[in-house]
């Protein structure tokens, strides 16, 4: 292990005073010693700045007006010195050995290392699953090929990534167009600059609560409309990156990503008038979804079958009957036990 490697943990915070101390403590209490902890408070109006002040010179504070996620990332990165950067959301936290485990496999040629995150509730109790959901391994190696083939890759949220500083220097500052989606601005571009390494175990916690922007504790049309607009922006970014590197980009890329098709189907069903893609139709999305599952996904055949049924169920049944299936997909804590039991039973019978 190279003890000269410096790791910067940049915590971006906005009005999360009830979680902030746990995030900061988790960064300061790493078993790896070469750490700098930067806390960017993006215009909080709660008690966050009093909490930050209490850490004195143990952290580097940046206090700024509210500029959203990209502004917080930009400010934190500009002040950082680390060879490796972890952007930690202030409602998440790292486990004590996280950085030591990452450094043990790090090499300067890697664009990033990513790792799973255990999903917890508002008081830190495990909800019994991790991100990404399911058994598919995190993507590794030449991940850019998967992005151009499938429109994405198996990855983790912001707090589950350790990024190479030399790569980030090519991408910062993050433009204002991505002020709310700076994490995806990085996630879809970083793999084009080097290989990705993956750690299979969870090295941090991802908290679900009523205030976070992307995690779902309830299912609403506005959530999924935002997801769809977000995905459209990401596909534009992928196309731009493919042109920059002179790579071929398939014209039907937006029909290959199963996660994006889930969001489109749900958005269309919950509120067709406000759905961001005017040309979407339920039968088309059923076809695209099943095609994506069997042609482009890495799921085993049991999951492909179940998710194919999901598209038929959500796409064809009346909305009151479709809504439970929507909730069970994106909020597994509400999923009836018999669904998981059925999947496991089929898997056991077919071994």
PDB file of N, CA and C in Angstrom, residues 222-260:
ATOM      1  N   UNK A 222     -43.787  12.972 -10.541  1.00  0.00           N
ATOM      2  CA  UNK A 222     -42.735  13.974 -10.686  1.00  0.00           C
ATOM      3  C   UNK A 222     -41.348  13.366 -10.548  1.00  0.00           C
ATOM      4  N   UNK A 223     -41.207  12.383  -9.652  1.00  0.00           N
ATOM      5  CA  UNK A 223     -39.924  11.690  -9.530  1.00  0.00           C
ATOM      6  C   UNK A 223     -39.497  11.128 -10.883  1.00  0.00           C
ATOM      7  N   UNK A 224     -40.401  10.420 -11.529  1.00  0.00           N
ATOM      8  CA  UNK A 224     -40.024   9.723 -12.755  1.00  0.00           C
ATOM      9  C   UNK A 224     -39.940  10.658 -13.955  1.00  0.00           C
ATOM     10  N   UNK A 225     -40.700  11.731 -13.959  1.00  0.00           N
ATOM     11  CA  UNK A 225     -40.504  12.740 -14.996  1.00  0.00           C
ATOM     12  C   UNK A 225     -39.090  13.313 -14.915  1.00  0.00           C
ATOM     13  N   UNK A 226     -38.632  13.539 -13.691  1.00  0.00           N
ATOM     14  CA  UNK A 226     -37.272  14.042 -13.507  1.00  0.00           C
ATOM     15  C   UNK A 226     -36.246  13.006 -13.954  1.00  0.00           C
ATOM     16  N   UNK A 227     -36.500  11.730 -13.625  1.00  0.00           N
ATOM     17  CA  UNK A 227     -35.598  10.678 -14.065  1.00  0.00           C
ATOM     18  C   UNK A 227     -35.490  10.653 -15.594  1.00  0.00           C
ATOM     19  N   UNK A 228     -36.623  10.783 -16.283  1.00  0.00           N
ATOM     20  CA  UNK A 228     -36.623  10.706 -17.747  1.00  0.00           C
ATOM     21  C   UNK A 228     -35.866  11.896 -18.336  1.00  0.00           C
ATOM     22  N   UNK A 229     -36.128  13.101 -17.835  1.00  0.00           N
ATOM     23  CA  UNK A 229     -35.386  14.273 -18.340  1.00  0.00           C
ATOM     24  C   UNK A 229     -33.896  14.133 -18.073  1.00  0.00           C
ATOM     25  N   UNK A 230     -33.600  13.602 -16.938  1.00  0.00           N
ATOM     26  CA  UNK A 230     -32.228  13.333 -16.553  1.00  0.00           C
ATOM     27  C   UNK A 230     -31.579  12.365 -17.537  1.00  0.00           C
ATOM     28  N   UNK A 231     -32.291  11.286 -17.893  1.00  0.00           N
ATOM     29  CA  UNK A 231     -31.771  10.293 -18.828  1.00  0.00           C
ATOM     30  C   UNK A 231     -31.559  10.879 -20.219  1.00  0.00           C
ATOM     31  N   UNK A 232     -32.461  11.739 -20.664  1.00  0.00           N
ATOM     32  CA  UNK A 232     -32.288  12.379 -21.968  1.00  0.00           C
ATOM     33  C   UNK A 232     -31.005  13.200 -21.997  1.00  0.00           C
ATOM     34  N   UNK A 233     -30.728  13.884 -20.914  1.00  0.00           N
ATOM     35  CA  UNK A 233     -29.499  14.661 -20.816  1.00  0.00           C
ATOM     36  C   UNK A 233     -28.278  13.736 -20.871  1.00  0.00           C
ATOM     37  N   UNK A 234     -28.371  12.586 -20.188  1.00  0.00           N
ATOM     38  CA  UNK A 234     -27.254  11.646 -20.181  1.00  0.00           C
ATOM     39  C   UNK A 234     -26.990  11.065 -21.561  1.00  0.00           C
ATOM     40  N   UNK A 235     -28.047  10.733 -22.307  1.00  0.00           N
ATOM     41  CA  UNK A 235     -27.843  10.195 -23.653  1.00  0.00           C
ATOM     42  C   UNK A 235     -27.186  11.240 -24.554  1.00  0.00           C
ATOM     43  N   UNK A 236     -27.547  12.504 -24.364  1.00  0.00           N
ATOM     44  CA  UNK A 236     -26.866  13.554 -25.112  1.00  0.00           C
ATOM     45  C   UNK A 236     -25.393  13.621 -24.769  1.00  0.00           C
ATOM     46  N   UNK A 237     -25.067  13.431 -23.515  1.00  0.00           N
ATOM     47  CA  UNK A 237     -23.676  13.445 -23.077  1.00  0.00           C
ATOM     48  C   UNK A 237     -22.903  12.268 -23.660  1.00  0.00           C
ATOM     49  N   UNK A 238     -23.525  11.095 -23.681  1.00  0.00           N
ATOM     50  CA  UNK A 238     -22.873   9.914 -24.262  1.00  0.00           C
ATOM     51  C   UNK A 238     -22.600  10.138 -25.744  1.00  0.00           C
ATOM     52  N   UNK A 239     -23.567  10.669 -26.460  1.00  0.00           N
ATOM     53  CA  UNK A 239     -23.381  10.938 -27.890  1.00  0.00           C
ATOM     54  C   UNK A 239     -22.233  11.912 -28.117  1.00  0.00           C
ATOM     55  N   UNK A 240     -22.192  12.943 -27.300  1.00  0.00           N
ATOM     56  CA  UNK A 240     -21.118  13.933 -27.401  1.00  0.00           C
ATOM     57  C   UNK A 240     -19.757  13.294 -27.132  1.00  0.00           C
ATOM     58  N   UNK A 241     -19.681  12.424 -26.121  1.00  0.00           N
ATOM     59  CA  UNK A 241     -18.411  11.778 -25.786  1.00  0.00           C
ATOM     60  C   UNK A 241     -17.992  10.816 -26.894  1.00  0.00           C
ATOM     61  N   UNK A 242     -18.942  10.100 -27.488  1.00  0.00           N
ATOM     62  CA  UNK A 242     -18.614   9.199 -28.592  1.00  0.00           C
ATOM     63  C   UNK A 242     -18.030   9.973 -29.764  1.00  0.00           C
ATOM     64  N   UNK A 243     -18.608  11.132 -30.076  1.00  0.00           N
ATOM     65  CA  UNK A 243     -18.077  11.957 -31.161  1.00  0.00           C
ATOM     66  C   UNK A 243     -16.669  12.449 -30.839  1.00  0.00           C
ATOM     67  N   UNK A 244     -16.458  12.836 -29.584  1.00  0.00           N
ATOM     68  CA  UNK A 244     -15.153  13.343 -29.168  1.00  0.00           C
ATOM     69  C   UNK A 244     -14.059  12.296 -29.343  1.00  0.00           C
ATOM     70  N   UNK A 245     -14.380  11.027 -29.052  1.00  0.00           N
ATOM     71  CA  UNK A 245     -13.394   9.953 -29.150  1.00  0.00           C
ATOM     72  C   UNK A 245     -13.488   9.194 -30.469  1.00  0.00           C
ATOM     73  N   UNK A 246     -14.341   9.650 -31.377  1.00  0.00           N
ATOM     74  CA  UNK A 246     -14.525   9.025 -32.689  1.00  0.00           C
ATOM     75  C   UNK A 246     -14.977   7.571 -32.569  1.00  0.00           C
ATOM     76  N   UNK A 247     -15.882   7.319 -31.620  1.00  0.00           N
ATOM     77  CA  UNK A 247     -16.465   5.999 -31.463  1.00  0.00           C
ATOM     78  C   UNK A 247     -17.848   5.976 -32.110  1.00  0.00           C
ATOM     79  N   UNK A 248     -18.253   4.804 -32.588  1.00  0.00           N
ATOM     80  CA  UNK A 248     -19.598   4.645 -33.120  1.00  0.00           C
ATOM     81  C   UNK A 248     -20.602   4.583 -31.973  1.00  0.00           C
ATOM     82  N   UNK A 249     -21.727   5.263 -32.163  1.00  0.00           N
ATOM     83  CA  UNK A 249     -22.784   5.267 -31.152  1.00  0.00           C
ATOM     84  C   UNK A 249     -24.074   4.798 -31.820  1.00  0.00           C
ATOM     85  N   UNK A 250     -24.684   3.694 -31.366  1.00  0.00           N
ATOM     86  CA  UNK A 250     -25.888   3.178 -32.036  1.00  0.00           C
ATOM     87  C   UNK A 250     -27.044   4.164 -31.966  1.00  0.00           C
ATOM     88  N   UNK A 251     -27.815   4.215 -33.042  1.00  0.00           N
ATOM     89  CA  UNK A 251     -28.916   5.170 -33.124  1.00  0.00           C
ATOM     90  C   UNK A 251     -30.056   4.832 -32.167  1.00  0.00           C
ATOM     91  N   UNK A 252     -30.152   3.557 -31.736  1.00  0.00           N
ATOM     92  CA  UNK A 252     -31.228   3.145 -30.831  1.00  0.00           C
ATOM     93  C   UNK A 252     -30.740   3.008 -29.390  1.00  0.00           C
ATOM     94  N   UNK A 253     -29.695   3.734 -29.032  1.00  0.00           N
ATOM     95  CA  UNK A 253     -29.109   3.592 -27.701  1.00  0.00           C
ATOM     96  C   UNK A 253     -30.132   3.828 -26.603  1.00  0.00           C
ATOM     97  N   UNK A 254     -31.059   4.754 -26.823  1.00  0.00           N
ATOM     98  CA  UNK A 254     -32.054   5.073 -25.792  1.00  0.00           C
ATOM     99  C   UNK A 254     -33.063   3.949 -25.597  1.00  0.00           C
ATOM    100  N   UNK A 255     -33.049   2.941 -26.475  1.00  0.00           N
ATOM    101  CA  UNK A 255     -33.956   1.798 -26.339  1.00  0.00           C
ATOM    102  C   UNK A 255     -33.260   0.561 -25.756  1.00  0.00           C
ATOM    103  N   UNK A 256     -32.002   0.713 -25.364  1.00  0.00           N
ATOM    104  CA  UNK A 256     -31.232  -0.439 -24.902  1.00  0.00           C
ATOM    105  C   UNK A 256     -31.070  -0.504 -23.389  1.00  0.00           C
ATOM    106  N   UNK A 257     -31.213   0.605 -22.707  1.00  0.00           N
ATOM    107  CA  UNK A 257     -30.972   0.652 -21.269  1.00  0.00           C
ATOM    108  C   UNK A 257     -32.240   0.287 -20.509  1.00  0.00           C
ATOM    109  N   UNK A 258     -32.216  -0.846 -19.811  1.00  0.00           N
ATOM    110  CA  UNK A 258     -33.426  -1.310 -19.133  1.00  0.00           C
ATOM    111  C   UNK A 258     -33.861  -0.347 -18.031  1.00  0.00           C
ATOM    112  N   UNK A 259     -32.905   0.226 -17.308  1.00  0.00           N
ATOM    113  CA  UNK A 259     -33.260   1.164 -16.256  1.00  0.00           C
ATOM    114  C   UNK A 259     -33.965   2.391 -16.788  1.00  0.00           C
ATOM    115  N   UNK A 260     -33.524   2.881 -17.934  1.00  0.00           N
ATOM    116  CA  UNK A 260     -34.154   4.054 -18.538  1.00  0.00           C
ATOM    117  C   UNK A 260     -35.564   3.726 -19.030  1.00  0.00           C
TER     118      UNK A 260
END
